[in-house]
Amino acid sequence: MSFTLKPMVAALFEPAALTAVPRTIVAIPARDEAAVIAATLRALGRQRTLSGEPQPVELLLLVNNTTDATATLARTEAARLPHLRLAVREKHWSAQRSGVAYARRAVMDWAAEVAGAGGIVVSADADTRPAPDWLHELTAPLRAGIAPASGGRILLEPGELAGLPSAVRRTHLLDSGYRWWSGQLSATLNPQPHDPWPHHWQHFGASLALTVPAYRAVGGVPLVDHLEDVALVQALQQRDLSVRHTVRARSYTSARRSGRVPVGLSTQLEEWSAGPEAWHVPGAAEVMALACAEAALRVAWSGEPYGLTKLAQQWQISPDDLAAALRCPHFGKALEQAHAARLAGGWSQRFRPVPVQQALQQIRLELALLRAGGADRQTRPSAVLPSRSVQAVRSSRSNR
C-alpha cells in the first residue's frame, strides 16, 4: 500500500533538495545557564564524523534576559575549542517576549538565515550534552534525503538520574521500556516508510534537525505558551513533512526537577514521583486498535478502497467527522482531525489507561504472539468496496 506525496513534500524528500554539503547551524537559546553552558560547548566542540575525524560545528547562542555570566562563559570556553565556531547574541526583552518559545524562534530564525536555502538548522538546549557523533547522526537522514526533519534520542544524565528518588527512577525506566515496546508494536501493525523500526518516540528542542525549506514551510517555531518544540513537529506533520526518529543520535540532558517552563521534563519527573502504580498509559489493546485505525485512515485518505462506516466505527467517531478529516489536503492534518474527534467521542469509554508495568507486560505478550505466527491477530485494514460516501469525499478533496 502506498500513497502519493504532494509535489512540495516530495521535493523536500529528494537528496537534490539539499546542497552536496549542506551548511548546518546549531541553535541554542539560553537563560541563566552559567552552570552548564561550558560543558555543553565542550561536547559540541568534540563532535566527530563517521570516520572519527573532527567535525567543525557552527553554533549560534542567543542569551536572553539572563542574570548571570552565561554569554561571557560561553565565549571563553569557545575560544579553547578549535573546531567550534560560536556567535552570541544577547537580548533583553519585555516579560511578554522573554519566554522560551520566543527565544527558540528567534535563534532558529537566525540559524535559518545563516544556513541559507539549502542548509540545515539544528535545535539544541544549553543543559544538554550531545554524544560525539550526535550531529553527524542527527543530520544523516536529512543529508540522505530520507526525511526533511529528524529527532534524536534524549537520555537523562547518568549521574543526575542516579540521584533521583527511587520511585522516579523506576517509573522512568518502566516508561522508557513501555514507549520502546509500544512503538515496536505500532510499527508492526502500521509501518511508516519514512520512520522504519527501530525508532524512538522523542522529538524535542534539545535534539531536533530540520532542512531550511521545511522550517520555512511551516512558518518557523510556533509562539505558544509551552512545548513549542512539540508544536513545531506537529506543524511539520500537518503538512506531511515527516520526522525520522533516529536512535543513533544521542544526547544527555539535565534531570533537574526545578523547571524553567510551565510544562516540560521537570513536570514529568514530578509526576513520576508518585511511582509506577500511579502512572497510567494506554494498554496493549488500545495501542493495537490505534495503530490499525491509523493504517486504515491512510488507506481511505490515499484513495484505496475502504468503507466509510467501517472506518468511523474503528475510530469511534461519527461519519461526518470522518468525512471532514478525509477531505483534508494533507494526511497529517486528516490524522490530527481524526484524533481530535476520537478523543471527544466514545474512545475513552472503550479503552481505559492501565498502570505502566501492566501495559508493558501486555504489549510484550502481544509482540511475542505476533512473532510466533499469530498473523491473524494483526487486524490490518482490509480492502472493501468503496461506498458512495467515500467516493464523494475523495472527489471533494481532489477538487480543492
CSV table of C-alpha atoms in Angstrom, one decimal:
chain,number,residue,atom,x,y,z
A,1,MET,CA,0.0,0.0,0.0
A,2,SER,CA,1.4,3.4,-0.9
A,3,PHE,CA,0.3,7.0,-1.3
A,4,THR,CA,1.3,9.9,-3.4
A,5,LEU,CA,3.2,12.7,-1.8
A,6,LYS,CA,2.3,16.3,-2.6
A,7,PRO,CA,4.7,18.0,-5.0
A,8,MET,CA,6.2,20.3,-2.4
A,9,VAL,CA,6.6,17.5,0.1
A,10,ALA,CA,8.2,15.2,-2.5
A,11,ALA,CA,10.7,17.9,-3.4
A,12,LEU,CA,11.9,18.1,0.3
A,13,PHE,CA,12.5,14.3,0.2
A,14,GLU,CA,14.8,14.5,-2.8
A,15,PRO,CA,18.5,14.4,-1.9
A,16,ALA,CA,18.9,17.1,-4.6
A,17,ALA,CA,16.8,19.4,-2.5
A,18,LEU,CA,19.9,19.8,-0.3
A,19,THR,CA,23.3,21.1,-1.4
A,20,ALA,CA,26.1,18.5,-1.7
A,21,VAL,CA,27.4,19.6,1.7
A,22,PRO,CA,24.6,21.5,3.3
A,23,ARG,CA,25.6,24.2,5.8
A,24,THR,CA,24.5,23.1,9.2
A,25,ILE,CA,23.9,25.6,12.0
A,26,VAL,CA,23.2,24.6,15.6
A,27,ALA,CA,21.0,27.0,17.5
A,28,ILE,CA,20.7,27.2,21.3
A,29,PRO,CA,18.5,29.6,23.4
A,30,ALA,CA,19.9,30.2,26.9
A,31,ARG,CA,18.9,32.0,30.0
A,32,ASP,CA,20.8,31.8,33.3
A,33,GLU,CA,22.7,28.7,32.2
A,34,ALA,CA,26.2,29.6,33.5
A,35,ALA,CA,26.4,26.4,35.5
A,36,VAL,CA,26.1,24.1,32.4
A,37,ILE,CA,26.9,26.1,29.3
A,38,ALA,CA,30.7,25.3,29.3
A,39,ALA,CA,30.1,21.5,29.4
A,40,THR,CA,27.6,21.8,26.6
A,41,LEU,CA,30.0,23.7,24.4
A,42,ARG,CA,32.8,21.3,25.1
A,43,ALA,CA,30.6,18.4,23.9
A,44,LEU,CA,29.7,20.4,20.7
A,45,GLY,CA,33.4,21.2,20.2
A,46,ARG,CA,34.3,17.5,20.2
A,47,GLN,CA,31.9,16.3,17.5
A,48,ARG,CA,33.2,13.7,15.1
A,49,THR,CA,32.4,12.4,11.7
A,50,LEU,CA,31.6,8.8,10.9
A,51,SER,CA,35.3,8.2,10.2
A,52,GLY,CA,36.3,9.7,13.6
A,53,GLU,CA,37.7,13.0,12.2
A,54,PRO,CA,36.9,16.2,14.0
A,55,GLN,CA,33.6,17.8,12.7
A,56,PRO,CA,33.6,21.6,12.7
A,57,VAL,CA,30.4,23.0,14.3
A,58,GLU,CA,28.8,26.4,13.8
A,59,LEU,CA,26.8,27.4,16.9
A,60,LEU,CA,24.5,30.3,17.4
A,61,LEU,CA,23.8,31.1,21.0
A,62,LEU,CA,21.0,33.5,21.9
A,63,VAL,CA,21.2,34.6,25.6
A,64,ASN,CA,18.1,36.4,26.7
A,65,ASN,CA,17.1,38.2,29.9
A,66,THR,CA,19.9,36.5,31.8
A,67,THR,CA,21.1,37.5,35.3
A,68,ASP,CA,24.4,35.5,35.2
A,69,ALA,CA,27.5,35.2,33.1
A,70,THR,CA,26.2,32.7,30.5
A,71,ALA,CA,27.4,34.7,27.5
A,72,THR,CA,30.8,35.5,28.9
A,73,LEU,CA,31.5,31.9,29.9
A,74,ALA,CA,30.3,30.7,26.5
A,75,ARG,CA,32.8,33.0,24.7
A,76,THR,CA,35.6,32.0,27.0
A,77,GLU,CA,35.0,28.3,26.5
A,78,ALA,CA,34.6,28.5,22.8
A,79,ALA,CA,38.0,30.2,22.4
A,80,ARG,CA,39.5,27.0,23.7
A,81,LEU,CA,37.7,24.8,21.2
A,82,PRO,CA,39.3,25.0,17.7
A,83,HIS,CA,36.5,23.1,15.9
A,84,LEU,CA,33.7,25.2,17.4
A,85,ARG,CA,32.7,28.5,15.8
A,86,LEU,CA,30.5,30.5,18.1
A,87,ALA,CA,28.4,33.6,17.6
A,88,VAL,CA,26.5,35.1,20.5
A,89,ARG,CA,23.6,37.5,20.7
A,90,GLU,CA,22.4,39.0,24.0
A,91,LYS,CA,18.9,40.2,24.3
A,92,HIS,CA,16.8,41.8,27.0
A,93,TRP,CA,13.1,41.5,26.0
A,94,SER,CA,9.9,42.5,27.8
A,95,ALA,CA,8.3,39.9,30.0
A,96,GLN,CA,5.7,39.1,27.3
A,97,ARG,CA,8.6,38.2,24.9
A,98,SER,CA,11.0,36.5,27.2
A,99,GLY,CA,9.6,33.0,27.1
A,100,VAL,CA,11.4,30.0,25.7
A,101,ALA,CA,9.2,29.8,22.6
A,102,TYR,CA,10.1,33.4,21.6
A,103,ALA,CA,13.8,32.7,22.3
A,104,ARG,CA,13.8,29.5,20.3
A,105,ARG,CA,12.0,31.0,17.4
A,106,ALA,CA,14.5,33.9,17.3
A,107,VAL,CA,17.6,31.7,17.4
A,108,MET,CA,16.2,29.2,14.9
A,109,ASP,CA,15.2,32.1,12.5
A,110,TRP,CA,18.7,33.4,12.9
A,111,ALA,CA,20.1,29.9,12.1
A,112,ALA,CA,17.9,29.6,9.0
A,113,GLU,CA,19.2,32.9,7.7
A,114,VAL,CA,22.8,31.8,8.2
A,115,ALA,CA,22.4,28.3,6.8
A,116,GLY,CA,20.7,29.5,3.7
A,117,ALA,CA,18.1,27.9,1.4
A,118,GLY,CA,19.9,24.6,1.1
A,119,GLY,CA,21.0,24.3,4.7
A,120,ILE,CA,20.0,22.5,7.9
A,121,VAL,CA,19.1,24.1,11.2
A,122,VAL,CA,19.6,22.1,14.4
A,123,SER,CA,17.8,22.9,17.7
A,124,ALA,CA,19.7,22.1,20.9
A,125,ASP,CA,19.5,23.1,24.6
A,126,ALA,CA,22.0,24.7,26.9
A,127,ASP,CA,21.7,21.9,29.5
A,128,THR,CA,22.0,19.0,27.1
A,129,ARG,CA,25.3,17.3,26.2
A,130,PRO,CA,25.4,15.6,22.8
A,131,ALA,CA,27.4,12.4,22.2
A,132,PRO,CA,30.5,12.8,19.9
A,133,ASP,CA,28.7,11.5,16.8
A,134,TRP,CA,25.4,13.3,17.6
A,135,LEU,CA,25.4,16.0,14.9
A,136,HIS,CA,26.5,13.5,12.2
A,137,GLU,CA,23.8,11.0,13.1
A,138,LEU,CA,21.0,13.6,13.6
A,139,THR,CA,21.5,15.2,10.2
A,140,ALA,CA,22.2,11.9,8.3
A,141,PRO,CA,18.5,11.4,7.4
A,142,LEU,CA,18.3,14.9,6.0
A,143,ARG,CA,21.6,14.8,4.1
A,144,ALA,CA,20.4,11.5,2.5
A,145,GLY,CA,17.0,12.9,1.6
A,146,ILE,CA,15.2,10.3,3.7
A,147,ALA,CA,13.2,12.9,5.6
A,148,PRO,CA,13.1,16.7,6.0
A,149,ALA,CA,13.4,16.5,9.8
A,150,SER,CA,14.8,14.3,12.5
A,151,GLY,CA,14.7,13.9,16.2
A,152,GLY,CA,17.4,12.5,18.4
A,153,ARG,CA,17.2,10.2,21.4
A,154,ILE,CA,17.4,12.3,24.6
A,155,LEU,CA,18.6,10.4,27.7
A,156,LEU,CA,19.0,11.7,31.3
A,157,GLU,CA,22.5,12.5,32.6
A,158,PRO,CA,23.5,9.2,34.3
A,159,GLY,CA,24.8,10.9,37.4
A,160,GLU,CA,21.7,13.0,37.8
A,161,LEU,CA,19.4,10.1,37.1
A,162,ALA,CA,21.1,8.1,39.9
A,163,GLY,CA,20.4,10.9,42.3
A,164,LEU,CA,16.6,10.9,41.6
A,165,PRO,CA,14.2,9.3,44.1
A,166,SER,CA,13.8,5.6,43.6
A,167,ALA,CA,10.1,6.0,42.6
A,168,VAL,CA,11.1,8.4,39.8
A,169,ARG,CA,13.9,6.2,38.6
A,170,ARG,CA,11.7,3.1,38.5
A,171,THR,CA,8.8,4.9,36.7
A,172,HIS,CA,11.2,6.4,34.2
A,173,LEU,CA,12.7,3.0,33.4
A,174,LEU,CA,9.3,1.4,33.0
A,175,ASP,CA,8.0,4.3,30.9
A,176,SER,CA,11.1,4.1,28.6
A,177,GLY,CA,10.5,0.4,28.2
A,178,TYR,CA,6.9,0.9,27.5
A,179,ARG,CA,7.5,3.6,24.9
A,180,TRP,CA,10.0,1.4,23.1
A,181,TRP,CA,7.9,-1.8,23.0
A,182,SER,CA,4.6,0.0,22.2
A,183,GLY,CA,6.5,1.7,19.4
A,184,GLN,CA,7.6,-1.6,18.1
A,185,LEU,CA,4.0,-3.0,18.3
A,186,SER,CA,2.6,0.0,16.4
A,187,ALA,CA,5.4,-0.2,13.8
A,188,THR,CA,4.5,-3.9,13.3
A,189,LEU,CA,0.8,-3.1,12.6
A,190,ASN,CA,1.3,0.3,10.9
A,191,PRO,CA,4.8,0.6,9.5
A,192,GLN,CA,6.0,4.1,8.5
A,193,PRO,CA,8.3,4.1,5.4
A,194,HIS,CA,10.0,7.4,6.4
A,195,ASP,CA,10.5,6.2,10.0
A,196,PRO,CA,11.1,2.5,10.0
A,197,TRP,CA,11.8,0.4,13.0
A,198,PRO,CA,13.9,0.8,15.1
A,199,HIS,CA,12.9,4.3,16.1
A,200,HIS,CA,12.2,6.2,19.3
A,201,TRP,CA,9.4,8.4,20.5
A,202,GLN,CA,11.0,11.8,21.2
A,203,HIS,CA,11.0,15.0,19.1
A,204,PHE,CA,12.1,17.8,21.4
A,205,GLY,CA,14.0,21.0,21.1
A,206,ALA,CA,17.1,19.5,22.8
A,207,SER,CA,17.8,17.4,19.7
A,208,LEU,CA,15.9,18.3,16.5
A,209,ALA,CA,17.1,19.0,13.0
A,210,LEU,CA,15.2,20.4,10.0
A,211,THR,CA,16.0,21.4,6.5
A,212,VAL,CA,15.6,25.1,6.0
A,213,PRO,CA,12.9,24.6,3.4
A,214,ALA,CA,10.9,22.5,5.9
A,215,TYR,CA,11.4,25.1,8.6
A,216,ARG,CA,10.2,27.9,6.3
A,217,ALA,CA,7.3,25.8,5.0
A,218,VAL,CA,5.7,25.7,8.5
A,219,GLY,CA,6.5,29.3,9.4
A,220,GLY,CA,9.1,28.6,12.0
A,221,VAL,CA,8.7,27.9,15.7
A,222,PRO,CA,5.1,28.5,16.8
A,223,LEU,CA,4.7,31.1,19.5
A,224,VAL,CA,2.9,29.0,22.1
A,225,ASP,CA,2.9,29.2,26.0
A,226,HIS,CA,4.9,25.9,26.3
A,227,LEU,CA,6.1,22.9,24.3
A,228,GLU,CA,7.0,25.0,21.3
A,229,ASP,CA,9.2,22.2,20.0
A,230,VAL,CA,6.2,19.7,20.0
A,231,ALA,CA,4.1,22.4,18.3
A,232,LEU,CA,6.8,22.7,15.6
A,233,VAL,CA,6.8,19.0,14.9
A,234,GLN,CA,3.0,19.0,14.8
A,235,ALA,CA,3.2,21.7,12.2
A,236,LEU,CA,5.6,19.6,10.1
A,237,GLN,CA,3.3,16.5,10.4
A,238,GLN,CA,0.2,18.5,9.5
A,239,ARG,CA,1.9,19.3,6.1
A,240,ASP,CA,3.2,15.7,5.7
A,241,LEU,CA,6.8,16.7,6.3
A,242,SER,CA,8.0,13.6,8.0
A,243,VAL,CA,10.3,13.3,11.0
A,244,ARG,CA,12.8,10.5,11.3
A,245,HIS,CA,13.3,9.4,15.0
A,246,THR,CA,16.8,8.1,14.7
A,247,VAL,CA,18.1,6.1,17.6
A,248,ARG,CA,21.7,6.7,16.6
A,249,ALA,CA,21.7,10.4,17.6
A,250,ARG,CA,22.1,10.5,21.4
A,251,SER,CA,22.3,13.4,23.8
A,252,TYR,CA,22.2,13.6,27.6
A,253,THR,CA,20.0,16.2,29.4
A,254,SER,CA,19.7,17.6,32.9
A,255,ALA,CA,17.4,15.8,35.2
A,256,ARG,CA,16.7,18.9,37.2
A,257,ARG,CA,13.3,19.0,38.9
A,258,SER,CA,13.0,22.7,39.1
A,259,GLY,CA,11.7,23.6,35.7
A,260,ARG,CA,12.3,26.7,33.7
A,261,VAL,CA,9.0,26.3,31.8
A,262,PRO,CA,5.4,25.5,32.8
A,263,VAL,CA,5.4,22.1,31.1
A,264,GLY,CA,8.4,20.0,30.4
A,265,LEU,CA,10.8,17.3,31.6
A,266,SER,CA,10.7,18.6,35.2
A,267,THR,CA,6.9,18.3,35.4
A,268,GLN,CA,7.2,14.8,34.0
A,269,LEU,CA,9.7,13.9,36.7
A,270,GLU,CA,7.4,15.3,39.3
A,271,GLU,CA,4.5,13.2,38.1
A,272,TRP,CA,6.7,10.1,38.3
A,273,SER,CA,7.5,10.7,41.9
A,274,ALA,CA,4.1,9.0,42.7
A,275,GLY,CA,5.6,5.7,41.5
A,276,PRO,CA,4.8,3.4,38.6
A,277,GLU,CA,1.5,2.2,40.1
A,278,ALA,CA,0.1,5.8,39.6
A,279,TRP,CA,1.5,6.2,36.1
A,280,HIS,CA,-1.2,5.0,33.7
A,281,VAL,CA,-0.8,4.6,29.9
A,282,PRO,CA,-2.7,3.0,27.0
A,283,GLY,CA,-2.7,-0.7,27.3
A,284,ALA,CA,-1.9,-3.2,24.5
A,285,ALA,CA,-5.5,-3.4,23.2
A,286,GLU,CA,-5.6,0.4,22.7
A,287,VAL,CA,-2.1,0.6,21.2
A,288,MET,CA,-3.1,-2.1,18.6
A,289,ALA,CA,-6.5,-0.6,17.9
A,290,LEU,CA,-5.0,2.8,17.4
A,291,ALA,CA,-2.2,1.5,15.1
A,292,CYS,CA,-4.8,-0.3,12.9
A,293,ALA,CA,-7.1,2.7,12.9
A,294,GLU,CA,-4.3,5.0,11.7
A,295,ALA,CA,-3.3,2.5,9.0
A,296,ALA,CA,-6.9,2.3,7.8
A,297,LEU,CA,-7.3,6.0,7.7
A,298,ARG,CA,-4.2,6.3,5.5
A,299,VAL,CA,-5.8,3.7,3.2
A,300,ALA,CA,-9.0,5.7,2.8
A,301,TRP,CA,-7.3,9.1,2.6
A,302,SER,CA,-4.9,7.9,-0.1
A,303,GLY,CA,-7.7,6.7,-2.3
A,304,GLU,CA,-7.7,3.0,-1.8
A,305,PRO,CA,-10.9,1.1,-1.1
A,306,TYR,CA,-12.3,1.4,2.4
A,307,GLY,CA,-15.8,1.7,3.8
A,308,LEU,CA,-16.7,5.0,5.5
A,309,THR,CA,-19.0,3.4,8.1
A,310,LYS,CA,-16.5,0.7,9.0
A,311,LEU,CA,-13.7,3.3,9.4
A,312,ALA,CA,-15.9,5.6,11.5
A,313,GLN,CA,-16.6,2.7,13.8
A,314,GLN,CA,-12.9,1.8,14.0
A,315,TRP,CA,-12.2,5.4,15.1
A,316,GLN,CA,-15.3,5.6,17.4
A,317,ILE,CA,-16.3,8.9,15.6
A,318,SER,CA,-19.2,10.0,13.5
A,319,PRO,CA,-19.2,9.5,9.7
A,320,ASP,CA,-19.5,13.3,9.4
A,321,ASP,CA,-16.3,13.9,11.5
A,322,LEU,CA,-14.5,11.2,9.5
A,323,ALA,CA,-15.6,12.7,6.2
A,324,ALA,CA,-14.3,16.1,7.3
A,325,ALA,CA,-11.0,14.5,8.1
A,326,LEU,CA,-10.7,12.7,4.8
A,327,ARG,CA,-11.3,16.0,2.9
A,328,CYS,CA,-8.0,17.4,4.3
A,329,PRO,CA,-5.4,18.0,1.6
A,330,HIS,CA,-2.6,16.6,3.8
A,331,PHE,CA,-2.8,13.2,5.6
A,332,GLY,CA,-1.1,14.6,8.7
A,333,LYS,CA,-4.0,17.1,9.1
A,334,ALA,CA,-6.5,14.4,8.4
A,335,LEU,CA,-4.9,12.3,11.2
A,336,GLU,CA,-4.9,15.2,13.6
A,337,GLN,CA,-8.6,15.9,13.0
A,338,ALA,CA,-9.5,12.2,13.4
A,339,HIS,CA,-7.6,12.1,16.7
A,340,ALA,CA,-9.4,15.2,18.0
A,341,ALA,CA,-12.8,13.7,17.1
A,342,ARG,CA,-11.7,10.3,18.7
A,343,LEU,CA,-10.8,12.0,22.0
A,344,ALA,CA,-14.0,13.9,22.0
A,345,GLY,CA,-16.1,10.8,21.3
A,346,GLY,CA,-16.5,7.4,22.8
A,347,TRP,CA,-12.9,6.1,22.5
A,348,SER,CA,-12.2,6.7,26.2
A,349,GLN,CA,-15.2,4.7,27.2
A,350,ARG,CA,-13.9,1.7,25.2
A,351,PHE,CA,-10.3,1.9,26.4
A,352,ARG,CA,-9.1,2.8,29.9
A,353,PRO,CA,-5.4,3.5,30.7
A,354,VAL,CA,-3.6,0.9,32.8
A,355,PRO,CA,-0.5,1.1,35.1
A,356,VAL,CA,2.6,1.3,33.0
A,357,GLN,CA,4.1,-2.0,34.2
A,358,GLN,CA,0.8,-3.9,33.3
A,359,ALA,CA,0.7,-2.2,29.9
A,360,LEU,CA,4.4,-3.2,29.2
A,361,GLN,CA,3.6,-6.8,30.1
A,362,GLN,CA,0.6,-6.8,27.8
A,363,ILE,CA,2.5,-5.3,24.9
A,364,ARG,CA,5.4,-7.7,25.1
A,365,LEU,CA,3.0,-10.6,25.2
A,366,GLU,CA,1.2,-9.3,22.0
A,367,LEU,CA,4.5,-8.9,20.3
A,368,ALA,CA,5.5,-12.5,21.2
A,369,LEU,CA,2.2,-13.8,19.8
A,370,LEU,CA,2.8,-11.9,16.6
A,371,ARG,CA,6.3,-13.2,16.2
A,372,ALA,CA,5.1,-16.8,17.0
A,373,GLY,CA,3.0,-16.6,13.8
A,374,GLY,CA,-0.2,-15.0,15.0
A,375,ALA,CA,-0.6,-13.0,11.8
A,376,ASP,CA,-4.3,-13.3,12.2
A,377,ARG,CA,-4.1,-11.1,15.3
A,378,GLN,CA,-2.9,-8.2,13.2
A,379,THR,CA,-6.2,-6.6,12.5
A,380,ARG,CA,-4.9,-4.8,9.4
A,381,PRO,CA,-7.3,-2.7,7.4
A,382,SER,CA,-8.9,-5.0,4.8
A,383,ALA,CA,-9.9,-3.7,1.4
A,384,VAL,CA,-13.6,-3.5,0.9
A,385,LEU,CA,-15.7,-2.0,-1.9
A,386,PRO,CA,-15.7,1.8,-1.5
A,387,SER,CA,-19.0,3.2,-0.5
A,388,ARG,CA,-20.5,6.2,-2.4
A,389,SER,CA,-19.9,8.4,0.6
A,390,VAL,CA,-16.1,7.6,0.5
A,391,GLN,CA,-16.0,8.2,-3.3
A,392,ALA,CA,-17.7,11.6,-2.7
A,393,VAL,CA,-15.2,12.5,0.0
A,394,ARG,CA,-12.3,11.7,-2.4
A,395,SER,CA,-13.9,13.8,-5.2
A,396,SER,CA,-14.3,16.7,-2.8
A,397,ARG,CA,-10.7,16.6,-1.8
A,398,SER,CA,-9.4,16.3,-5.4
A,399,ASN,CA,-11.3,19.4,-6.4
A,400,ARG,CA,-9.6,21.5,-3.8
